[in-house]
Tab-separated table of C-alpha atoms and ligand atoms in Angstrom:
chain	number	residue	atom	x	y	z
D	1	MET	CA	12.826	-9.356	-24.471
D	2	GLU	CA	11.070	-10.321	-21.250
D	3	ASP	CA	7.424	-9.253	-20.986
D	4	THR	CA	7.131	-6.039	-19.078
D	5	ILE	CA	4.341	-3.637	-18.375
D	6	VAL	CA	6.739	-0.690	-18.338
D	7	SER	CA	6.967	0.826	-21.839
D	8	ASN	CA	10.146	2.076	-23.479
D	9	SER	CA	8.692	5.574	-23.452
D	10	GLU	CA	8.460	5.395	-19.653
D	11	PHE	CA	12.122	4.369	-19.461
D	12	PHE	CA	13.065	7.298	-21.735
D	13	GLN	CA	10.976	9.549	-19.492
D	14	ARG	CA	12.950	8.376	-16.436
D	15	GLN	CA	16.217	9.082	-18.264
D	16	ASP	CA	14.944	12.557	-19.191
D	17	ASP	CA	13.872	13.198	-15.591
D	18	LEU	CA	17.295	12.197	-14.357
D	19	ILE	CA	19.246	14.424	-16.729
D	20	SER	CA	16.964	17.341	-15.929
D	21	LYS	CA	17.991	17.013	-12.276
D	22	VAL	CA	21.767	16.641	-12.613
D	23	LEU	CA	24.080	19.580	-13.436
D	24	PRO	CA	24.222	20.769	-17.075
D	25	ASN	CA	26.760	18.966	-19.276
D	26	SER	CA	26.897	15.887	-17.081
D	27	LEU	CA	27.514	12.257	-17.870
D	28	VAL	CA	25.880	9.668	-15.609
D	29	ILE	CA	27.409	6.182	-15.596
D	30	ILE	CA	25.548	3.162	-14.173
D	31	PRO	CA	27.510	-0.116	-14.200
D	32	ASN	CA	25.603	-3.377	-14.007
D	33	ASN	CA	26.092	-5.924	-11.201
D	34	LEU	CA	28.864	-8.496	-11.510
D	35	THR	CA	28.093	-12.195	-11.714
D	36	SER	CA	29.173	-14.170	-8.668
D	37	ILE	CA	30.695	-17.601	-8.375
D	38	ARG	CA	28.855	-20.228	-6.368
D	39	SER	CA	31.448	-22.962	-6.726
D	40	ASN	CA	34.201	-23.633	-9.250
D	41	ASP	CA	32.539	-22.788	-12.579
D	42	THR	CA	28.910	-22.524	-11.418
D	43	LYS	CA	27.370	-19.156	-10.689
D	44	TYR	CA	24.609	-17.752	-8.493
D	45	PRO	CA	21.497	-16.807	-10.486
D	46	TYR	CA	22.216	-13.403	-11.997
D	47	ARG	CA	20.237	-10.358	-10.896
D	48	ALA	CA	20.803	-7.056	-12.705
D	49	ASN	CA	21.419	-3.892	-10.727
D	50	SER	CA	18.208	-2.140	-9.669
D	51	TYR	CA	19.335	1.270	-11.006
D	52	MET	CA	20.134	-0.355	-14.357
D	53	MET	CA	16.710	-2.003	-14.377
D	54	TYR	CA	15.027	1.256	-13.404
D	55	LEU	CA	16.608	3.228	-16.245
D	56	SER	CA	16.819	0.678	-19.045
D	57	ASN	CA	15.501	-2.774	-18.051
D	58	TRP	CA	18.815	-4.220	-19.320
D	59	LEU	CA	19.263	-7.580	-17.588
D	60	GLU	CA	22.519	-9.031	-18.981
D	61	PRO	CA	25.782	-8.837	-17.023
D	62	ASN	CA	28.954	-7.182	-18.414
D	63	SER	CA	27.142	-3.997	-19.269
D	64	VAL	CA	27.225	-0.290	-18.500
D	65	LEU	CA	24.645	2.417	-19.116
D	66	SER	CA	25.662	6.010	-19.698
D	67	ILE	CA	23.283	8.930	-19.940
D	68	GLY	CA	24.521	12.383	-20.826
D	69	ASN	CA	22.849	15.759	-21.216
D	70	PHE	CA	25.427	17.415	-23.477
D	71	ASN	CA	24.010	20.747	-24.734
D	72	ASP	CA	20.683	19.758	-23.123
D	73	LEU	CA	20.314	16.784	-25.457
D	74	ARG	CA	19.878	13.292	-24.054
D	75	GLU	CA	22.547	10.820	-25.070
D	76	THR	CA	21.929	7.312	-23.737
D	77	THR	CA	24.463	4.631	-24.565
D	78	LEU	CA	24.302	1.018	-23.509
D	79	TYR	CA	27.566	-0.943	-23.531
D	80	VAL	CA	26.809	-4.653	-23.775
D	81	LYS	CA	28.386	-8.061	-24.326
D	82	PRO	CA	29.047	-8.592	-28.047
D	83	ARG	CA	27.494	-11.552	-29.881
D	84	ASP	CA	29.705	-14.652	-29.790
D	85	THR	CA	28.525	-17.877	-31.430
D	86	GLU	CA	30.957	-20.072	-29.506
D	87	LYS	CA	29.811	-18.672	-26.161
D	88	GLU	CA	26.137	-18.671	-27.130
D	89	ILE	CA	26.264	-22.401	-27.919
D	90	TRP	CA	27.166	-23.031	-24.262
D	91	GLU	CA	25.591	-20.201	-22.322
D	92	GLY	CA	22.605	-19.100	-24.353
D	93	ARG	CA	21.705	-16.205	-26.569
D	94	ILE	CA	23.445	-12.869	-26.201
D	95	ILE	CA	21.435	-9.845	-27.314
D	96	GLY	CA	24.416	-7.824	-28.491
D	97	PRO	CA	24.638	-4.125	-29.441
D	98	GLU	CA	22.313	-4.384	-32.465
D	99	GLY	CA	19.607	-6.197	-30.521
D	100	ALA	CA	19.939	-3.715	-27.674
D	101	LEU	CA	19.518	-0.753	-29.985
D	102	SER	CA	16.409	-2.105	-31.667
D	103	ASN	CA	14.474	-3.168	-28.558
D	104	TRP	CA	15.743	-1.281	-25.517
D	105	PRO	CA	15.257	2.362	-24.489
D	106	VAL	CA	18.655	3.640	-25.632
D	107	ASP	CA	19.903	6.150	-28.216
D	108	SER	CA	22.975	4.122	-29.101
D	109	SER	CA	24.599	0.853	-28.199
D	110	LYS	CA	28.178	-0.410	-28.283
D	111	SER	CA	30.209	-3.454	-27.390
D	112	ILE	CA	31.511	-3.374	-23.810
D	113	SER	CA	34.967	-3.997	-25.292
D	114	ASN	CA	34.824	-0.428	-26.642
D	115	PHE	CA	33.880	1.052	-23.264
D	116	GLU	CA	37.299	2.404	-22.334
D	117	LYS	CA	37.977	4.025	-25.689
D	118	SER	CA	34.487	5.465	-25.924
D	119	ILE	CA	34.325	6.763	-22.352
D	120	LYS	CA	37.711	8.423	-22.749
D	121	SER	CA	36.455	10.567	-25.601
D	122	GLN	CA	33.049	11.142	-23.992
D	123	LEU	CA	34.567	12.388	-20.737
D	124	SER	CA	36.628	14.993	-22.538
D	125	LYS	CA	33.472	16.816	-23.610
D	126	TYR	CA	31.495	16.683	-20.338
D	127	SER	CA	32.012	19.010	-17.388
D	128	ASN	CA	30.523	16.796	-14.643
D	129	LEU	CA	30.575	13.109	-13.942
D	130	TYR	CA	28.153	11.000	-11.928
D	131	LEU	CA	28.984	7.374	-11.202
D	132	ILE	CA	27.715	4.804	-8.698
D	133	ILE	CA	31.071	3.697	-7.313
D	134	GLY	CA	31.503	0.179	-5.965
D	135	ILE	CA	29.230	-1.790	-8.276
D	136	ASP	CA	31.979	-2.773	-10.713
D	137	PRO	CA	35.542	-1.986	-9.555
D	138	GLU	CA	36.942	-2.408	-13.079
D	139	ILE	CA	34.637	0.278	-14.429
D	140	ASP	CA	35.561	2.549	-11.484
D	141	ILE	CA	39.249	2.187	-12.376
D	142	ILE	CA	38.724	2.887	-16.083
D	143	VAL	CA	36.625	5.964	-15.378
D	144	GLN	CA	39.086	7.371	-12.834
D	145	LYS	CA	41.901	6.968	-15.347
D	146	TYR	CA	40.313	9.675	-17.493
D	147	TRP	CA	38.627	11.798	-14.799
D	148	ASP	CA	40.600	13.403	-11.985
D	149	ARG	CA	37.881	15.790	-10.814
D	150	GLU	CA	35.174	15.062	-8.249
D	151	ILE	CA	32.889	12.113	-8.988
D	152	LEU	CA	29.288	12.836	-8.015
D	153	ASP	CA	26.700	10.293	-6.844
D	154	PRO	CA	23.568	10.063	-9.031
D	155	ARG	CA	21.669	8.128	-6.354
D	156	LEU	CA	20.733	11.407	-4.707
D	157	TYR	CA	18.282	11.939	-7.583
D	158	LEU	CA	17.568	8.350	-8.529
D	159	ASP	CA	16.499	7.304	-5.030
D	160	GLU	CA	13.994	10.110	-4.852
D	161	MET	CA	12.614	9.131	-8.270
D	162	ARG	CA	12.459	5.444	-7.379
D	163	SER	CA	10.632	6.059	-4.117
D	164	ILE	CA	7.497	7.266	-5.928
D	165	LYS	CA	6.026	4.434	-7.992
D	166	SER	CA	4.347	5.001	-11.352
D	167	ASP	CA	1.088	3.297	-12.360
D	168	SER	CA	2.952	0.583	-14.250
D	169	GLU	CA	5.298	-0.063	-11.326
D	170	ILE	CA	2.295	-0.341	-9.001
D	171	GLU	CA	0.709	-2.786	-11.423
D	172	LEU	CA	3.828	-4.980	-11.264
D	173	MET	CA	3.884	-4.775	-7.488
D	174	LYS	CA	0.218	-5.795	-7.352
D	175	LYS	CA	1.053	-8.803	-9.500
D	176	ALA	CA	3.939	-9.758	-7.208
D	177	SER	CA	1.729	-9.255	-4.132
D	178	SER	CA	-0.935	-11.506	-5.551
D	179	ILE	CA	1.492	-14.330	-6.416
D	180	SER	CA	3.091	-14.138	-2.956
D	181	SER	CA	-0.304	-14.110	-1.244
D	182	ASP	CA	-1.380	-17.255	-3.092
D	183	ALA	CA	1.942	-18.900	-2.190
D	184	HIS	CA	1.345	-18.246	1.512
D	185	VAL	CA	-2.209	-19.600	1.317
D	186	LYS	CA	-0.957	-22.795	-0.390
D	187	ALA	CA	1.708	-23.213	2.289
D	188	MET	CA	-0.895	-22.824	5.038
D	189	ALA	CA	-3.079	-25.385	3.327
D	190	ILE	CA	-0.368	-28.083	3.254
D	191	SER	CA	0.782	-27.466	6.833
D	192	ARG	CA	0.490	-30.305	9.352
D	193	PRO	CA	2.140	-31.385	12.590
D	194	GLY	CA	5.619	-32.716	11.835
D	195	ILE	CA	6.031	-30.869	8.537
D	196	GLY	CA	9.596	-29.907	7.596
D	197	GLU	CA	10.392	-26.198	7.316
D	198	TRP	CA	11.897	-27.001	3.906
D	199	GLU	CA	8.581	-28.445	2.698
D	200	ILE	CA	6.882	-25.120	3.314
D	201	GLN	CA	9.785	-23.300	1.624
D	202	SER	CA	9.551	-25.618	-1.356
D	203	SER	CA	5.791	-25.140	-1.706
D	204	ILE	CA	6.147	-21.354	-1.633
D	205	GLU	CA	9.088	-21.095	-4.006
D	206	SER	CA	7.596	-23.606	-6.429
D	207	HIS	CA	4.521	-21.395	-6.637
D	208	PHE	CA	6.758	-18.415	-7.428
D	209	THR	CA	8.414	-20.346	-10.239
D	210	MET	CA	5.092	-21.651	-11.522
D	211	CYS	CA	3.938	-18.047	-11.858
D	212	ARG	CA	7.132	-17.097	-13.748
D	213	SER	CA	8.418	-15.041	-10.871
D	214	THR	CA	11.438	-15.447	-8.640
D	215	LYS	CA	12.005	-15.006	-4.903
D	216	SER	CA	13.001	-11.454	-4.058
D	217	TYR	CA	14.980	-12.578	-0.989
D	218	ASN	CA	15.779	-15.828	0.794
D	219	SER	CA	12.617	-17.310	2.275
D	220	ILE	CA	12.454	-17.470	6.047
D	221	VAL	CA	10.561	-20.508	7.372
D	222	GLY	CA	11.036	-20.845	11.111
D	223	GLY	CA	9.027	-23.237	13.296
D	224	GLY	CA	8.798	-22.909	17.097
D	225	ASP	CA	11.839	-21.191	18.597
D	226	ASN	CA	13.322	-20.681	15.107
D	227	SER	CA	10.576	-18.122	14.542
D	228	THR	CA	12.350	-15.832	17.028
D	229	ILE	CA	15.463	-15.576	14.831
D	230	LEU	CA	14.802	-12.562	12.619
D	231	HIS	CA	16.705	-13.696	9.532
D	232	TYR	CA	16.605	-17.458	10.091
D	233	ASN	CA	16.880	-19.233	6.760
D	234	SER	CA	18.404	-22.654	7.102
D	235	ASN	CA	14.770	-23.926	7.023
D	236	SER	CA	16.002	-27.354	8.062
D	237	ASP	CA	13.982	-28.362	11.140
D	238	ILE	CA	10.826	-30.386	11.641
D	239	ILE	CA	7.936	-28.418	13.161
D	240	ASP	CA	6.203	-29.967	16.143
D	241	GLY	CA	2.405	-30.102	16.194
D	242	THR	CA	2.261	-27.691	19.136
D	243	GLU	CA	4.304	-25.039	17.374
D	244	MET	CA	3.660	-22.111	15.064
D	245	VAL	CA	5.670	-21.376	11.946
D	246	LEU	CA	6.743	-17.907	10.857
D	247	VAL	CA	7.032	-17.554	7.082
D	248	ASP	CA	8.584	-14.431	5.549
D	249	ALA	CA	8.682	-14.932	1.784
D	250	GLY	CA	7.966	-12.869	-1.309
D	251	CYS	CA	8.549	-12.922	-5.025
D	252	GLU	CA	9.518	-10.287	-7.559
D	253	VAL	CA	7.935	-9.616	-10.954
D	254	ASN	CA	10.083	-7.790	-13.515
D	255	GLY	CA	12.306	-6.921	-10.579
D	256	TYR	CA	9.531	-5.497	-8.388
D	257	ALA	CA	9.361	-7.115	-4.973
D	258	SER	CA	6.633	-8.200	-2.641
D	259	ASP	CA	7.337	-9.023	0.978
D	260	ILE	CA	4.850	-10.937	3.132
D	261	THR	CA	5.097	-12.498	6.562
D	262	ARG	CA	2.446	-14.737	8.084
D	263	THR	CA	2.578	-16.855	11.224
D	264	TRP	CA	0.332	-19.860	11.821
D	265	PRO	CA	0.064	-22.956	14.029
D	266	VAL	CA	0.904	-26.005	11.911
D	267	SER	CA	-1.896	-27.935	13.675
D	268	GLY	CA	-4.462	-25.433	12.407
D	269	LYS	CA	-5.486	-24.449	15.945
D	270	PHE	CA	-3.998	-21.553	17.948
D	271	SER	CA	-3.358	-22.363	21.631
D	272	GLN	CA	-4.435	-19.633	24.069
D	273	PRO	CA	-0.894	-18.221	24.576
D	274	GLN	CA	-0.293	-18.238	20.788
D	275	ARG	CA	-3.627	-16.500	20.328
D	276	ASP	CA	-2.700	-13.828	22.939
D	277	ILE	CA	0.499	-12.890	21.129
D	278	TYR	CA	-0.950	-13.216	17.624
D	279	GLU	CA	-3.911	-10.956	18.395
D	280	LEU	CA	-1.625	-8.354	19.918
D	281	VAL	CA	0.704	-8.275	16.898
D	282	LEU	CA	-2.276	-8.143	14.528
D	283	LYS	CA	-3.736	-5.219	16.457
D	284	ALA	CA	-0.360	-3.435	16.235
D	285	GLU	CA	-0.149	-4.138	12.508
D	286	LEU	CA	-3.644	-2.775	11.789
D	287	SER	CA	-2.895	0.307	13.836
D	288	ALA	CA	0.408	0.864	11.965
D	289	ILE	CA	-1.326	0.456	8.585
D	290	GLU	CA	-3.881	3.074	9.616
D	291	ALA	CA	-0.969	5.418	10.400
D	292	CYS	CA	0.341	5.148	6.811
D	293	GLN	CA	-1.216	8.428	5.712
D	294	ALA	CA	0.136	10.695	2.996
D	295	GLY	CA	1.776	13.684	4.633
D	296	SER	CA	2.639	11.992	7.903
D	297	PRO	CA	6.247	11.266	8.861
D	298	TRP	CA	7.684	7.784	8.499
D	299	VAL	CA	7.993	7.340	12.271
D	300	ASN	CA	4.220	7.491	12.792
D	301	MET	CA	3.579	3.896	11.789
D	302	HIS	CA	6.367	2.741	14.094
D	303	LYS	CA	4.921	4.817	16.917
D	304	ALA	CA	1.461	3.365	16.326
D	305	ALA	CA	2.707	-0.241	16.356
D	306	SER	CA	4.980	0.377	19.345
D	307	GLU	CA	2.226	1.886	21.493
D	308	VAL	CA	-0.071	-1.087	20.934
D	309	LEU	CA	2.712	-3.586	21.617
D	310	ALA	CA	4.025	-1.866	24.757
D	311	ARG	CA	0.554	-1.632	26.275
D	312	GLY	CA	-0.238	-5.236	25.321
D	313	LEU	CA	2.981	-6.572	26.856
D	314	ILE	CA	1.977	-4.967	30.158
D	315	ASP	CA	-1.585	-6.312	29.940
D	316	LEU	CA	-0.303	-9.843	29.316
D	317	GLY	CA	2.026	-9.615	32.323
D	318	ILE	CA	5.152	-9.899	30.190
D	319	LEU	CA	6.374	-6.434	31.189
D	320	ASN	CA	5.963	-5.307	34.782
D	321	CYS	CA	6.509	-1.571	34.467
D	322	SER	CA	4.714	1.641	33.573
D	323	LEU	CA	3.695	2.383	30.002
D	324	GLU	CA	6.299	5.187	29.924
D	325	GLU	CA	9.052	2.757	30.874
D	326	ALA	CA	7.753	0.104	28.503
D	327	LEU	CA	7.710	2.532	25.572
D	328	GLY	CA	10.754	4.637	26.464
D	329	LYS	CA	11.342	8.296	25.629
D	330	ASN	CA	12.479	7.624	22.060
D	331	LEU	CA	10.642	4.365	21.429
D	332	ASP	CA	13.612	2.638	23.054
D	333	GLY	CA	11.982	1.238	26.214
D	334	GLU	CA	11.579	-2.263	27.606
D	335	TYR	CA	9.323	-3.401	24.753
D	336	ARG	CA	12.357	-3.353	22.411
D	337	LYS	CA	13.559	-6.547	24.082
D	338	PHE	CA	10.759	-8.316	22.229
D	339	PHE	CA	10.323	-6.092	19.146
D	340	MET	CA	13.840	-5.277	18.043
D	341	HIS	CA	13.395	-4.230	14.415
D	342	GLY	CA	11.719	-1.384	12.546
D	343	THR	CA	8.032	-1.464	11.647
D	344	GLY	CA	8.650	-1.257	7.915
D	345	HIS	CA	10.780	-0.342	4.956
D	346	MET	CA	10.325	0.937	1.439
D	347	LEU	CA	9.568	-1.670	-1.201
D	348	GLY	CA	10.284	-1.607	-4.927
D	349	LEU	CA	13.052	-2.909	-7.164
D	350	ASP	CA	14.895	-3.786	-3.962
D	351	VAL	CA	13.062	-5.568	-1.195
D	352	HIS	CA	14.625	-3.084	1.213
D	353	ASP	CA	14.149	-0.273	-1.250
D	354	VAL	CA	15.838	3.095	-1.481
D	355	GLY	CA	14.517	6.380	-0.226
D	356	GLY	CA	13.029	5.610	3.160
D	357	GLY	CA	13.384	4.482	6.692
D	358	ARG	CA	14.472	6.063	9.916
D	359	GLN	CA	18.151	6.664	10.288
D	360	GLY	CA	19.865	7.890	13.425
D	361	GLY	CA	16.576	8.293	15.309
D	362	LYS	CA	15.283	10.911	12.847
D	363	PRO	CA	11.561	10.869	12.027
D	364	GLY	CA	12.318	9.797	8.451
D	365	PRO	CA	10.852	11.085	5.201
D	366	GLU	CA	7.266	12.143	4.823
D	367	LEU	CA	4.990	9.498	3.345
D	368	LYS	CA	3.868	10.519	-0.129
D	369	PRO	CA	1.290	9.110	-2.551
D	370	GLY	CA	2.980	6.502	-4.742
D	371	MET	CA	5.315	5.213	-2.051
D	372	VAL	CA	5.055	1.516	-1.181
D	373	VAL	CA	6.092	0.482	2.311
D	374	THR	CA	5.948	-2.702	4.318
D	375	VAL	CA	4.279	-2.805	7.720
D	376	GLU	CA	5.641	-5.628	9.838
D	377	PRO	CA	5.515	-5.482	13.612
D	378	GLY	CA	6.449	-8.603	15.525
D	379	LEU	CA	7.071	-10.056	18.966
D	380	TYR	CA	9.756	-12.620	19.714
D	381	PHE	CA	10.211	-14.586	22.938
D	382	ALA	CA	13.268	-16.706	22.266
D	383	ALA	CA	13.526	-19.643	24.636
D	384	TRP	CA	17.326	-19.638	24.215
D	385	ARG	CA	17.805	-16.030	25.385
D	386	ASP	CA	18.991	-15.749	28.977
D	387	ASP	CA	18.703	-11.944	29.080
D	388	ILE	CA	14.898	-11.970	29.186
D	389	SER	CA	12.314	-13.594	31.398
D	390	VAL	CA	8.775	-14.178	30.195
D	391	PRO	CA	5.926	-16.338	31.501
D	392	LYS	CA	6.738	-19.902	30.473
D	393	LYS	CA	3.630	-20.206	28.292
D	394	TYR	CA	5.019	-17.521	25.932
D	395	SER	CA	8.541	-18.887	25.725
D	396	GLY	CA	9.470	-20.004	22.189
D	397	ILE	CA	6.758	-17.958	20.466
D	398	GLY	CA	7.653	-15.608	17.620
D	399	VAL	CA	5.025	-13.766	15.580
D	400	ARG	CA	5.429	-11.310	12.722
D	401	ILE	CA	2.673	-10.118	10.393
D	402	GLU	CA	3.755	-8.177	7.316
D	403	ASP	CA	1.835	-6.556	4.490
D	404	ASP	CA	2.768	-4.262	1.602
D	405	VAL	CA	1.034	-0.910	1.635
D	406	LEU	CA	0.615	1.696	-1.104
D	407	ILE	CA	0.321	5.284	0.116
D	408	THR	CA	-2.467	7.215	-1.627
D	409	GLU	CA	-4.264	10.525	-1.137
D	410	ASP	CA	-7.258	8.505	0.061
D	411	GLY	CA	-5.356	6.523	2.677
D	412	PRO	CA	-3.375	3.281	2.767
D	413	VAL	CA	-4.101	0.548	0.199
D	414	VAL	CA	-2.947	-2.918	1.300
D	415	LEU	CA	-1.550	-4.588	-1.837
D	416	THR	CA	-1.335	-7.940	-0.041
D	417	GLU	CA	-4.845	-7.861	1.387
D	418	MET	CA	-5.761	-11.140	-0.328
D	419	CYS	CA	-3.371	-12.915	2.039
D	420	PRO	CA	-5.503	-13.936	5.052
D	421	LYS	CA	-4.421	-12.947	8.542
D	422	THR	CA	-7.321	-13.229	10.961
D	423	ILE	CA	-7.248	-16.157	13.363
D	424	ASP	CA	-10.538	-17.531	11.975
D	425	GLU	CA	-9.329	-17.388	8.362
D	426	ILE	CA	-6.008	-18.994	9.205
D	427	GLU	CA	-7.583	-21.790	11.253
D	428	SER	CA	-9.922	-22.628	8.398
D	429	ILE	CA	-7.111	-22.751	5.778
D	430	VAL	CA	-4.289	-24.552	7.622
D	431	GLY	CA	-4.309	-28.227	6.692
D	432	SER	CA	-7.189	-27.837	4.237
D	433	ALA	CA	-5.186	-29.342	1.326
D	434	LEU	CA	-4.304	-32.539	3.198
Z	1	MN	MN1	10.053	-6.868	5.111
């Protein structure tokens, strides 16, 4: 079993919490993610489903977790791939039902080949069924064969549980934050005029691997105008000595993500226009972090960042309008041409984690102690866009600064604070490993 800081008793506690929230006599079924083909007979690296990881830390594909509360007693069953010597010779060890039962937080364990038979008899004794539909279509079909009543969604409860992190989850997220911070510092240190975007990507991801972690999303390394493409990830261009690079990369540890963005000039020296934009985004970021207070609505951090950015865009002569017009009635004014995404998202087992965010213009959930959010304002002046006009000196500049923030009773705690972001710090690190 992989090292983890989360104990089996904590996993059992999560299962107990879940079954105390669902209706009496309910069965909750959580299928695991499918594997996916990369080409012919090679597969993408497998990543277990986050709900499966949250409730059982089971990481092998071809598996299903079921948790029932029949007569108020917990009944957790893990259906897993059976042992198979022939297969194991080629593909590696399979834990199997016996291994699962002795080391994982489950009450019983069976071969996945018995799933249909077992679920058929289980369903006949339960009065309610919860299933996350759409993860594994085959499981959906089997379950619906034996259940013609309404299927309920357990995510209603699970997302709320997952949005508040326990001490051990926070510890894992601190570990991920620290590895990602070091990776960014190393990448700054090897930066030089003419460096390839892929070289920076390789340095960052090799550090993740070296620390026995894995990237939690595809690394974004965009030099010059590429930095204005929000989800750029071909990382295939050479970066000119006059340009900055925007790097959005983070690793996960035991499934828990970190998510950091830094932007720096590959020469190690900010030009005045780069400095103007960088300082403005940094000011917006610090103001948004300050707004991450327990008890305040989600939208507050976005408001804080937006106000700083809108005012700054006017001061720099990029917007020629009133502050009201720049900001807009619903934070939808002129400034959105240059800051077109949200200020942050929840962070956890998924990099864009469950349980948060603004949807449909609503203020979003209240920030609570134990939540971890990202704060990531940015400004993007794409040279290739013909729908905007900005002073020439700012054309082709894109800056985003992103940190991971834990909400506590005593105010925001920046988990990624060891990753430098002041202009002085960055200028002293860039190129220092050459
Ligand atoms: Mn992010």
